PDB file of C-alpha atoms in Angstrom:
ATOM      1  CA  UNK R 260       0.000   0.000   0.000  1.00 37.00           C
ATOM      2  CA  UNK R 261       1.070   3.323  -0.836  1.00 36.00           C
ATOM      3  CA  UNK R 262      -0.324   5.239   1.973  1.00 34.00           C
ATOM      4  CA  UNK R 263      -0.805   4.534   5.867  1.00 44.00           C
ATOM      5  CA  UNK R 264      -3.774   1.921   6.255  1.00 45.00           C
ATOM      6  CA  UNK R 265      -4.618   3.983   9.095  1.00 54.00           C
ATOM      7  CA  UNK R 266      -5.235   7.348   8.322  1.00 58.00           C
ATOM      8  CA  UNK R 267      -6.241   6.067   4.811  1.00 75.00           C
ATOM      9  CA  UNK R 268      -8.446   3.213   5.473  1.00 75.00           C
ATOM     10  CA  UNK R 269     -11.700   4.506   4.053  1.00 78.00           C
ATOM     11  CA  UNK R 270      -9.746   4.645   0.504  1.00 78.00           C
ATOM     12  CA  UNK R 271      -8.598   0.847   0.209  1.00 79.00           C
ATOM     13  CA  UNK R 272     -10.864  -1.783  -1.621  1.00 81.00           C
ATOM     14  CA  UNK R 273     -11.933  -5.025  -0.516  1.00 81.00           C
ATOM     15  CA  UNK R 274      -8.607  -7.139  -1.598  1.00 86.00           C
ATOM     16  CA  UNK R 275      -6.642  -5.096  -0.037  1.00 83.00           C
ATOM     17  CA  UNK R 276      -8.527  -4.719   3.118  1.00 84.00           C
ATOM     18  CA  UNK R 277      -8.162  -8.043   3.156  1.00 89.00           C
ATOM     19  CA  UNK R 278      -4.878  -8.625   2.942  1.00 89.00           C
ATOM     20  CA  UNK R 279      -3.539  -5.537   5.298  1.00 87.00           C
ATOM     21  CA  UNK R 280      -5.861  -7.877   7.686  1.00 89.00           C
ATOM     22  CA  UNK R 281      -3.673 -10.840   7.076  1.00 92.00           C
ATOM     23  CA  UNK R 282      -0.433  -9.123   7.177  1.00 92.00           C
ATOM     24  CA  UNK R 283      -1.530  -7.638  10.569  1.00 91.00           C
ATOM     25  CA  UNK R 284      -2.804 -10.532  12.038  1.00 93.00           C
ATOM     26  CA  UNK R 285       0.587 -12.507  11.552  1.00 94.00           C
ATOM     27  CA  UNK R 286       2.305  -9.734  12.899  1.00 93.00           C
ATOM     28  CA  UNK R 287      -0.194  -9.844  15.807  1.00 94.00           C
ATOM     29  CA  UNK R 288       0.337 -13.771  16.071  1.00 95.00           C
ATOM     30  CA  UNK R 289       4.387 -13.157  16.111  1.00 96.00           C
ATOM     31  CA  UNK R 290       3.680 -10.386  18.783  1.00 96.00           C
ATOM     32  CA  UNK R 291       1.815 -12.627  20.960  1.00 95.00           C
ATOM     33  CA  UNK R 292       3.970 -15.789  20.857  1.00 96.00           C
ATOM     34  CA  UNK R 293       7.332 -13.417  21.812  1.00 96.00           C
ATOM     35  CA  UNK R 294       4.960 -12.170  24.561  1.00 96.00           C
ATOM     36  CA  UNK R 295       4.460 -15.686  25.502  1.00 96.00           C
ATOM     37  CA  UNK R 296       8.016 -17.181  25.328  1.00 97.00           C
ATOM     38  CA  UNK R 297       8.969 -13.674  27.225  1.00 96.00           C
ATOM     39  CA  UNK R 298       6.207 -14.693  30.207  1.00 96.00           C
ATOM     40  CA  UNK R 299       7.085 -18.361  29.689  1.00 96.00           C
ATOM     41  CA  UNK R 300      10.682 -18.937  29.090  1.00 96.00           C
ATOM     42  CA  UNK R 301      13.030 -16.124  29.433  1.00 95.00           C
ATOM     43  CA  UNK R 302      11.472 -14.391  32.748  1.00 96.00           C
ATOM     44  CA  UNK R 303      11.269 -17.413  34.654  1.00 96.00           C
ATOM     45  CA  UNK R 304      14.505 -18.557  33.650  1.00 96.00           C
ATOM     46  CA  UNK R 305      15.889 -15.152  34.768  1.00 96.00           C
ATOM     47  CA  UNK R 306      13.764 -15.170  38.246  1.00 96.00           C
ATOM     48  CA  UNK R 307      14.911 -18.202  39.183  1.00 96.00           C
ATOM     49  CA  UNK R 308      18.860 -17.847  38.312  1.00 96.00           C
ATOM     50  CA  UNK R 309      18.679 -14.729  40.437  1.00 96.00           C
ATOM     51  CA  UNK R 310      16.794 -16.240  43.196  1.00 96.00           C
ATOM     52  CA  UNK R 311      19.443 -19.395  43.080  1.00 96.00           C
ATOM     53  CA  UNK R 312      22.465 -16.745  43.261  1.00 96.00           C
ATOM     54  CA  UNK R 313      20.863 -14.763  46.100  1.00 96.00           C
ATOM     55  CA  UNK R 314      20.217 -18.345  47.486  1.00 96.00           C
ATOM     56  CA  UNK R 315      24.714 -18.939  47.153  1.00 95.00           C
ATOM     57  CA  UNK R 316      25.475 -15.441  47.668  1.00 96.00           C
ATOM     58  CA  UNK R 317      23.638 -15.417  51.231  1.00 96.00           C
ATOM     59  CA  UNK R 318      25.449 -18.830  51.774  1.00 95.00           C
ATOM     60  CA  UNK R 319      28.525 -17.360  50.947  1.00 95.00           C
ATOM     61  CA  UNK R 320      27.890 -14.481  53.764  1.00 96.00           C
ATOM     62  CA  UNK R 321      26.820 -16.715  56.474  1.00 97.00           C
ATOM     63  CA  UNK R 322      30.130 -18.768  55.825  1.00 96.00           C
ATOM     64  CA  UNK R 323      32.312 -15.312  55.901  1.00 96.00           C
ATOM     65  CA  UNK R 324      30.495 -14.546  59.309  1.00 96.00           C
ATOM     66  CA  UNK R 325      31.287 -18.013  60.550  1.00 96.00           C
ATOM     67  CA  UNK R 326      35.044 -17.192  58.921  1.00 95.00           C
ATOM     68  CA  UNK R 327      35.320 -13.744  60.954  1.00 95.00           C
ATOM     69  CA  UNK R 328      34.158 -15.489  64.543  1.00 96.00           C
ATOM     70  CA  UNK R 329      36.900 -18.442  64.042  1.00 96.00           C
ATOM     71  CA  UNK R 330      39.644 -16.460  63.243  1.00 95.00           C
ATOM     72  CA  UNK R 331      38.592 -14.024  65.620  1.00 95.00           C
ATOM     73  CA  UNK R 332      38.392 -16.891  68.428  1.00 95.00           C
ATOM     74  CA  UNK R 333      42.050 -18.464  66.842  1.00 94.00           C
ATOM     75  CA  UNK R 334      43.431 -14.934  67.446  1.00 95.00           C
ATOM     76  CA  UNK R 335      42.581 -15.078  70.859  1.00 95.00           C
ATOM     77  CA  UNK R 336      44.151 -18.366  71.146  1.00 93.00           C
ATOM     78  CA  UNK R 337      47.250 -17.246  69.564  1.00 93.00           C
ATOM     79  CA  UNK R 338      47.274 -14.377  71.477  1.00 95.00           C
ATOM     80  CA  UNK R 339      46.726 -16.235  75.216  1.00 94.00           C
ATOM     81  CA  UNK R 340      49.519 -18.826  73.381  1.00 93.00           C
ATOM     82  CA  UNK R 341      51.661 -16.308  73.079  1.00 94.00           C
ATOM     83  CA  UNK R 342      51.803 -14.831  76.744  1.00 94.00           C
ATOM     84  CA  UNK R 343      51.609 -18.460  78.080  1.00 91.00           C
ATOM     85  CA  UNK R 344      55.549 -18.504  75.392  1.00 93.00           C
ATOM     86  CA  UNK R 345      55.975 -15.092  76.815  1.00 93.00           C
ATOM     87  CA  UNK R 346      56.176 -15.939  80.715  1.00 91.00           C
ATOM     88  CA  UNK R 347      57.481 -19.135  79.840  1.00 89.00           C
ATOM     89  CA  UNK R 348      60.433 -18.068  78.361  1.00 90.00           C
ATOM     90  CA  UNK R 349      60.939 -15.331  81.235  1.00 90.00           C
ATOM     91  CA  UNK R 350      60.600 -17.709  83.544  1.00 86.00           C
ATOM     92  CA  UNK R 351      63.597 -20.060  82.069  1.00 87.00           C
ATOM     93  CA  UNK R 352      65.692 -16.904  81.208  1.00 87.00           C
ATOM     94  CA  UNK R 353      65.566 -16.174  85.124  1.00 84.00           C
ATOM     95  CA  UNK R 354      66.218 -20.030  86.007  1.00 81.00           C
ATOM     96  CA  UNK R 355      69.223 -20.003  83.349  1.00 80.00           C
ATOM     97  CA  UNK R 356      72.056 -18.243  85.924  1.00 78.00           C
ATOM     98  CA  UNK R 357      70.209 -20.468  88.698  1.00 79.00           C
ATOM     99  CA  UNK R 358      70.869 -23.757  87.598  1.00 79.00           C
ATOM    100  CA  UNK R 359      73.384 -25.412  89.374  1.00 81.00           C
ATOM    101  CA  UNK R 360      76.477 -26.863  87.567  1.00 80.00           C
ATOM    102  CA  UNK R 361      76.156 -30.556  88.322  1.00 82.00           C
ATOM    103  CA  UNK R 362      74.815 -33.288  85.790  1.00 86.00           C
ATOM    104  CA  UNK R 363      71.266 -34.138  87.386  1.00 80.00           C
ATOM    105  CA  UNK R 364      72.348 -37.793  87.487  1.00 88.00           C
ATOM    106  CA  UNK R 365      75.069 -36.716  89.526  1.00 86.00           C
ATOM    107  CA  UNK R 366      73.062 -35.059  92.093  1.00 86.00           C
ATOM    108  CA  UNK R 367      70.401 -38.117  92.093  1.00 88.00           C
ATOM    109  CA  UNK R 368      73.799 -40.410  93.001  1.00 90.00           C
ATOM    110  CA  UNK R 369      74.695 -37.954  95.899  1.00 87.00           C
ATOM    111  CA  UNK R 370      70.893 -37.248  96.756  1.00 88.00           C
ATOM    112  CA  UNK R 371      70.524 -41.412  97.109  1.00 89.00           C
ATOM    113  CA  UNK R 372      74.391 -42.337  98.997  1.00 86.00           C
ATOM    114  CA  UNK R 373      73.473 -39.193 101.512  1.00 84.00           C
ATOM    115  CA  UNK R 374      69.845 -41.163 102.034  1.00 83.00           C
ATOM    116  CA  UNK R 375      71.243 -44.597 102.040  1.00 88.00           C
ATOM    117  CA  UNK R 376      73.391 -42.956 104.691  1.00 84.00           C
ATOM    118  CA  UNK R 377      71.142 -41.891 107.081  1.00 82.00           C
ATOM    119  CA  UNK R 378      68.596 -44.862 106.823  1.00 84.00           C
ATOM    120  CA  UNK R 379      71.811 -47.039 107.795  1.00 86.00           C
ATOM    121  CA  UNK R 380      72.861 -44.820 110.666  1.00 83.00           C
ATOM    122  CA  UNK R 381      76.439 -44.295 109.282  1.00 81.00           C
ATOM    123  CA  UNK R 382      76.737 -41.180 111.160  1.00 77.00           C
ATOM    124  CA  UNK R 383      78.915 -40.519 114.245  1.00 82.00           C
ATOM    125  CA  UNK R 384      77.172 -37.647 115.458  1.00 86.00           C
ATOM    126  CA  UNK R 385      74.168 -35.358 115.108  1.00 89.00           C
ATOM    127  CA  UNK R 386      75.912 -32.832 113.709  1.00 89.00           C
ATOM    128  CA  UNK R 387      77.597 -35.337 111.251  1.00 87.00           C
ATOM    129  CA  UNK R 388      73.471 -36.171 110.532  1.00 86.00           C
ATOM    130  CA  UNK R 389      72.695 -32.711 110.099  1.00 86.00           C
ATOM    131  CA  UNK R 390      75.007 -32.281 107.446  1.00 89.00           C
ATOM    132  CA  UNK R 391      74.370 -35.209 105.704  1.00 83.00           C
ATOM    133  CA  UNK R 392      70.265 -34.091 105.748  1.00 88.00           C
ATOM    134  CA  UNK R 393      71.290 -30.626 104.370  1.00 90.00           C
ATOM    135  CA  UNK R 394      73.639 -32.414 101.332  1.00 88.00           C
ATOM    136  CA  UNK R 395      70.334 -34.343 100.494  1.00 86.00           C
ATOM    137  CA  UNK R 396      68.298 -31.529 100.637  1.00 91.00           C
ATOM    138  CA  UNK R 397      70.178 -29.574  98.802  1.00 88.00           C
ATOM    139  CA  UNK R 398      70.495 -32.016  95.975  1.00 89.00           C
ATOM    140  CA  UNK R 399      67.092 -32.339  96.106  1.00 90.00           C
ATOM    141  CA  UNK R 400      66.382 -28.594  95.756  1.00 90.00           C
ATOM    142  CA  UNK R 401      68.957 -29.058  92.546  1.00 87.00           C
ATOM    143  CA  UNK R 402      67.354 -31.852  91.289  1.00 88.00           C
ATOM    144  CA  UNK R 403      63.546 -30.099  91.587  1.00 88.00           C
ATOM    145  CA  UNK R 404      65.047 -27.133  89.574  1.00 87.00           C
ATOM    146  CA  UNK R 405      66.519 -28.724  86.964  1.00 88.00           C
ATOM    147  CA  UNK R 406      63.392 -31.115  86.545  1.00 89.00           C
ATOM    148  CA  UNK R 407      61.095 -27.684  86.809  1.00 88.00           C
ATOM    149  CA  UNK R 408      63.526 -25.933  83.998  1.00 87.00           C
ATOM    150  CA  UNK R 409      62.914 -29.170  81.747  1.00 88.00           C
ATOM    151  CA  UNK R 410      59.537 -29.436  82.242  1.00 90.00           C
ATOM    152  CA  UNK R 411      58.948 -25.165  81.928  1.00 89.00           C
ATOM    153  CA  UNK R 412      61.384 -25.818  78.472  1.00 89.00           C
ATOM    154  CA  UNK R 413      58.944 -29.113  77.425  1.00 92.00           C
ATOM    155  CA  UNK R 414      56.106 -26.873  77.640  1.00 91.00           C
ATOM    156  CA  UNK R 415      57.639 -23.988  76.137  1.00 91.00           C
ATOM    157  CA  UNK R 416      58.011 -26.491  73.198  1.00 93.00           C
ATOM    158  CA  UNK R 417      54.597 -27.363  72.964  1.00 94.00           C
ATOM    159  CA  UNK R 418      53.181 -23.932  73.412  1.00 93.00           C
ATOM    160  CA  UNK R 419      55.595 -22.762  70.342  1.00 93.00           C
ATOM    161  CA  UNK R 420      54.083 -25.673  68.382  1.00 94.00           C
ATOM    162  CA  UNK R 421      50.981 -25.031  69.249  1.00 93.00           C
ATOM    163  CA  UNK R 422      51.382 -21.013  68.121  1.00 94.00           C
ATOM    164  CA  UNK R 423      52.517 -22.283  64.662  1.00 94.00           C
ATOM    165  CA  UNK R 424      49.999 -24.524  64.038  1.00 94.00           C
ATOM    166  CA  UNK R 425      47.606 -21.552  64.958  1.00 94.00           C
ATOM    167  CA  UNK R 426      49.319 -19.216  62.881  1.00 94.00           C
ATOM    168  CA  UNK R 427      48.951 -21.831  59.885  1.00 96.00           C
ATOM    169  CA  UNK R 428      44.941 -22.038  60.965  1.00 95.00           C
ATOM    170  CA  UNK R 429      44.858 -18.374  61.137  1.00 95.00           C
ATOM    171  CA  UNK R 430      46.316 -18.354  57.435  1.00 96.00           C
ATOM    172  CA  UNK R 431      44.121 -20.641  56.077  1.00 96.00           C
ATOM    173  CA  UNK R 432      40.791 -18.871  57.599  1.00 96.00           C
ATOM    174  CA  UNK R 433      42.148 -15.658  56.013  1.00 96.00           C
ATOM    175  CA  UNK R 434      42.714 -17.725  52.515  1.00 96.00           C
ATOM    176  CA  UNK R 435      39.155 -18.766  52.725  1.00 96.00           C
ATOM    177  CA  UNK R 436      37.422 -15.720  53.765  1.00 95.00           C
ATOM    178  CA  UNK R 437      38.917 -14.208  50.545  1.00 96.00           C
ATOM    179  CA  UNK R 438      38.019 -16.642  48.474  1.00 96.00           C
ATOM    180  CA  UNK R 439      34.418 -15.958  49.964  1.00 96.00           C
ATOM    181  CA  UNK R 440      35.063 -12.442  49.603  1.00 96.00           C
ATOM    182  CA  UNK R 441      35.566 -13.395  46.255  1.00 96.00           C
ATOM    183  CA  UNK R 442      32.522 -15.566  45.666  1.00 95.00           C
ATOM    184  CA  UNK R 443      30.408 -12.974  47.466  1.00 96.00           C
ATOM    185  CA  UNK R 444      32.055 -10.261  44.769  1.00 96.00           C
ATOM    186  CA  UNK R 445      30.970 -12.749  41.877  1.00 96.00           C
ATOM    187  CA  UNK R 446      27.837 -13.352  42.962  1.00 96.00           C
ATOM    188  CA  UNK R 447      26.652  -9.821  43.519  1.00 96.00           C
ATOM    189  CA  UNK R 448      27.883  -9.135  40.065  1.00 97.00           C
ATOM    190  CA  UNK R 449      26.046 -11.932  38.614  1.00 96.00           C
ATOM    191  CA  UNK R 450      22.856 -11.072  40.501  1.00 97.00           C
ATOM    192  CA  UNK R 451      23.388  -7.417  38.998  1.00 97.00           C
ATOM    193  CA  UNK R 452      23.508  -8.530  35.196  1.00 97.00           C
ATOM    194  CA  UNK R 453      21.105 -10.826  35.749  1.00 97.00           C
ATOM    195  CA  UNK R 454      18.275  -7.808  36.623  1.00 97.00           C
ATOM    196  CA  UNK R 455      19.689  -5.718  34.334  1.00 97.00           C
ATOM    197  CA  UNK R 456      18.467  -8.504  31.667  1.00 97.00           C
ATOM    198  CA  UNK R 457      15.431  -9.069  33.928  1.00 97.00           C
ATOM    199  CA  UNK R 458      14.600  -5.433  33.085  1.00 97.00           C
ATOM    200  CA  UNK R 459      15.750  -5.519  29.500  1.00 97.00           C
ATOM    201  CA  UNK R 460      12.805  -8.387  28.957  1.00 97.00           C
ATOM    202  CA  UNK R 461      10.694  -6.242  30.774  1.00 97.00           C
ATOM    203  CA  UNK R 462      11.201  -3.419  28.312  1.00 97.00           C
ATOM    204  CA  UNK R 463      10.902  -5.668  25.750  1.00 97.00           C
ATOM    205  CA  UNK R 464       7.641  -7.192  27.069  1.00 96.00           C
ATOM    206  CA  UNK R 465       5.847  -3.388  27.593  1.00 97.00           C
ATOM    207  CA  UNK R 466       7.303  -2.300  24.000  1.00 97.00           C
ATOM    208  CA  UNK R 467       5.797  -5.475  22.092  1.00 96.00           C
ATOM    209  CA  UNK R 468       2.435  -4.604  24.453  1.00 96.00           C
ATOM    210  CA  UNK R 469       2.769  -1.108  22.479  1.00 95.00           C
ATOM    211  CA  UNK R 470       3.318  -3.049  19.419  1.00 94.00           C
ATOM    212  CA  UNK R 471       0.451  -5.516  20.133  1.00 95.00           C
ATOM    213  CA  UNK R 472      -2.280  -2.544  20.712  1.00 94.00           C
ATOM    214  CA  UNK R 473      -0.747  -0.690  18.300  1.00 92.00           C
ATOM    215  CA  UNK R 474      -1.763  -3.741  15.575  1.00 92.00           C
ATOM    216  CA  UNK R 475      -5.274  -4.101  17.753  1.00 92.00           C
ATOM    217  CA  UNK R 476      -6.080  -1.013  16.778  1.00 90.00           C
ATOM    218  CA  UNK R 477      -5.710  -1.130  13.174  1.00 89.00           C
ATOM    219  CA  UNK R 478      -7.104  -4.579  13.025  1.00 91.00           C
ATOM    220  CA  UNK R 479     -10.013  -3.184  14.698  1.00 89.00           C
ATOM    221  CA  UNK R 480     -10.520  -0.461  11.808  1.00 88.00           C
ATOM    222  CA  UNK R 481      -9.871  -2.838   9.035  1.00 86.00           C
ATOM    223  CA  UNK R 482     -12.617  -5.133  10.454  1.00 89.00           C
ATOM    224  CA  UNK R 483     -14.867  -2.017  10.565  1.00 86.00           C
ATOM    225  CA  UNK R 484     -13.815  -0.937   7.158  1.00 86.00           C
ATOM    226  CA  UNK R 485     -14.690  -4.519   6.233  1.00 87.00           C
ATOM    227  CA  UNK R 486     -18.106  -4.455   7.986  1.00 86.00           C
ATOM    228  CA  UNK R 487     -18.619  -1.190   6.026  1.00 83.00           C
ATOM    229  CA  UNK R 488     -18.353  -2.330   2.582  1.00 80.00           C
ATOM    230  CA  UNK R 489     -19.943  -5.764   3.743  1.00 78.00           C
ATOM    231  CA  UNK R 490     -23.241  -3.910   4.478  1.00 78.00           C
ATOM    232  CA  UNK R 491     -22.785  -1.560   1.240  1.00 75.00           C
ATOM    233  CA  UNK R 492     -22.876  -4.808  -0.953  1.00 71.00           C
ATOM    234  CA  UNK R 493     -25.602  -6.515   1.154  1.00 77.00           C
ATOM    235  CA  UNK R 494     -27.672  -3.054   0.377  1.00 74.00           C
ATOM    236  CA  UNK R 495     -26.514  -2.976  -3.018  1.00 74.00           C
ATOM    237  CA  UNK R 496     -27.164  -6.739  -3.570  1.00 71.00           C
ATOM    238  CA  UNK R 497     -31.043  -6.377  -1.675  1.00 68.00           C
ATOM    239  CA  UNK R 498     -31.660  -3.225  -3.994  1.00 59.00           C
ATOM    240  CA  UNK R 499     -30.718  -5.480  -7.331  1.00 54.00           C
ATOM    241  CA  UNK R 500     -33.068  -8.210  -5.968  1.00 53.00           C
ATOM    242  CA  UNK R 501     -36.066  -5.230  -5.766  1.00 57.00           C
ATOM    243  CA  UNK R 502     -35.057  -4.254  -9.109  1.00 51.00           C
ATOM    244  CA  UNK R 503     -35.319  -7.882 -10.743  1.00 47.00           C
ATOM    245  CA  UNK R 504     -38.031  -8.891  -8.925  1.00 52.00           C
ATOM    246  CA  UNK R 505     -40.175  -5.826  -9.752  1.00 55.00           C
ATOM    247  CA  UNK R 506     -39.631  -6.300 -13.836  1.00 48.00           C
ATOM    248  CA  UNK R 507     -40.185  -9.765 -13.456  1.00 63.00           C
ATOM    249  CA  UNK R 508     -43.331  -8.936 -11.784  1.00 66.00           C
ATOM    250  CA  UNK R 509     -44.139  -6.762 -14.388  1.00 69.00           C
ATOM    251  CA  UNK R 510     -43.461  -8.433 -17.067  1.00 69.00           C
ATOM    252  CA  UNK R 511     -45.876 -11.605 -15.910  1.00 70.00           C
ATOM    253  CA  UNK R 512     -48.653  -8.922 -14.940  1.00 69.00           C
ATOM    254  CA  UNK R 513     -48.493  -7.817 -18.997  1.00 73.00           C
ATOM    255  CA  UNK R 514     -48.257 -11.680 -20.354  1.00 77.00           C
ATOM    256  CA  UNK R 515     -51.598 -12.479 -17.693  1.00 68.00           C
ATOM    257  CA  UNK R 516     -53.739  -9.172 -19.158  1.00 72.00           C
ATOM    258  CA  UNK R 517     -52.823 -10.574 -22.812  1.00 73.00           C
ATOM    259  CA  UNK R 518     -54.195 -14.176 -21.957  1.00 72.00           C
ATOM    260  CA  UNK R 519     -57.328 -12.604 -20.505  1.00 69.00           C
ATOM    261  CA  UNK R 520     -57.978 -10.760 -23.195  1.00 74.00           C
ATOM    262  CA  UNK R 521     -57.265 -13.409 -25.629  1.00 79.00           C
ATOM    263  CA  UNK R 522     -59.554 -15.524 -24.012  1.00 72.00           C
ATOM    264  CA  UNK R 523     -57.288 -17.997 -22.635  1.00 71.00           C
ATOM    265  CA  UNK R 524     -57.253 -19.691 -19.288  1.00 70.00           C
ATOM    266  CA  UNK R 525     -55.137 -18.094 -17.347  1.00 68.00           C
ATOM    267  CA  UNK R 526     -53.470 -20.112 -13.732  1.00 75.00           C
ATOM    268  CA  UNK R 527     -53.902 -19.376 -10.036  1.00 73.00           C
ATOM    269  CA  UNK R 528     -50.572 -17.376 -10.191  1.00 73.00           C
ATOM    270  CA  UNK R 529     -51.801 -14.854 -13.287  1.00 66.00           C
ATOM    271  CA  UNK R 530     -55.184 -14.527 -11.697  1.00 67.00           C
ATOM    272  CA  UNK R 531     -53.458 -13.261  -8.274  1.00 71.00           C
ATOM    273  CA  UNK R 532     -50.936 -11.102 -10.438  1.00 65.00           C
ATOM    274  CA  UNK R 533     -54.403  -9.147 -11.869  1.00 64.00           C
ATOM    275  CA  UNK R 534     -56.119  -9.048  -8.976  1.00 62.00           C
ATOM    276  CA  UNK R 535     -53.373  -7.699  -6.706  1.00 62.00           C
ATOM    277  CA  UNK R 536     -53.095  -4.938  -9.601  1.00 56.00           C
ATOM    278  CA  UNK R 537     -57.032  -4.530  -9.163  1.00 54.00           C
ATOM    279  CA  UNK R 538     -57.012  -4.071  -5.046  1.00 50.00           C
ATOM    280  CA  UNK R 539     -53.560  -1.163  -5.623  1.00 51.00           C
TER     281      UNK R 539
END
């Protein structure tokens, strides 16, 4: 057509009425099935990948949380390991110029003769007694110090060993609370494209609504244009009918009066022809 069908509708024929209507109702069919694979297909789709990555991304957060409270709680542990290492090794840096000299084993040997001494009663005196009480005590002392130093030094072992393998915990929370971080990142960048094509199909939806009236409306006033020119040829066709039927009635009226006058028998239908002309 060489003008718009819908300012200029009144000018088009029949044929081509008819075929604007079929071009516009398969455009109106594609409309309406991209309007249904939009509500069907791609916004569901969308909805539910967005509502799966808010589903990960709030997993991801309640893991970081959990992440933050352990290393939190493993710094405290280092921290309380690290005063225990602290005292400890203040403790054995005072008991260093303490220590006495002798080998503990030699100590034990004097600690035991000086005992074995006194439970046989190889003393001459009380005073020898004394003395031999004080050398076991004071091997005894020794031999209490250098088993504390060991056991301070044992523990200061432990306690280092146990501040490195909290260190290597504390690591490898930090390691995995960035790779959360990470995740968490990812996901909120997903969930962002994924509603900015949530509301690129919802654009798309409202502008093939637009299209959709748009084609409604001329549909509508190419069926009226058709019901127009329907009704004009129904007239026009009713009028014709009038026309034939009144010279056919005529014409039979004329062949009944010659017959009568002729003097021939005329039928039932002439006789009703004349006699309806007789009653007008």
């Amino acid at each position: 057509m060489d003008h718009d069908p819908i300012t200029n509708i009144e000018s088009l024929g029949w044929n081509d009425l008819v075929l604007l209507k079929r071009k516009f109702s398969a455009s109106i069919r594609e409309v309406t099935q991209k309007i249904i694979v939009i509500d069907n297909n791609k916004l569901p789709r969308v909805n539910q990948e967005i509502h799966e990555q808010k589903i990960g991304l709030n997993g991801s957060v309640v893991e970081s949380r959990k992440n933050r409270l352990s290393t939190q709680s493993a710094n405290s542990d280092l921290l309380a390991l690290s005063e225990k290492i602290h005292q400890s090794k203040n403790f054995l840096g005072m008991m260093q110029g303490r220590l006495p000299q002798e080998k503990e084993e030699s100590l034990m040997h004097i600690a035991k003769f000086n005992e074995s001494l006194i439970n046989g009663g190889k003393y001459s005196s009380a005073r020898e007694k004394d003395q031999i009480l004080s050398l076991v005590k004071d091997a005894t002392m020794k031999i209490d110090a250098l088993k504390a130093f060991r056991t301070i030094k044992e523990q200061l072992q432990q306690l280092e060993y146990q501040c490195e393998d909290s260190k290597k915990s504390i690591r490898t929370l930090d390691d995995e609370y960035y790779t959360l971080q990470n995740e968490i990142s990812l996901c909120k960048s997903k969930i962002k494209n994924l509603f900015d094509s949530k509301h690129e199909i919802i654009a798309e939806r409202a502008d093939l609504l637009l299209k959709y009236n748009g084609i409604s409306i001329q549909l509508d006033k190419i069926n009226a244009q058709l019901d127009i020119i329907a009704g004009e040829r129904r007239r026009q066709k009713q009028d014709n009918f009038r026309a034939v039927y009144n010279v056919n009635i005529s014409e039979a009226k004329d062949s009944a009066k010659k017959k009568l006058q002729s003097g021939s028998k005329l039928t039932l239908e002439e006789l009703r022809l004349l006699y309806d002309e007789n009653e007008d």
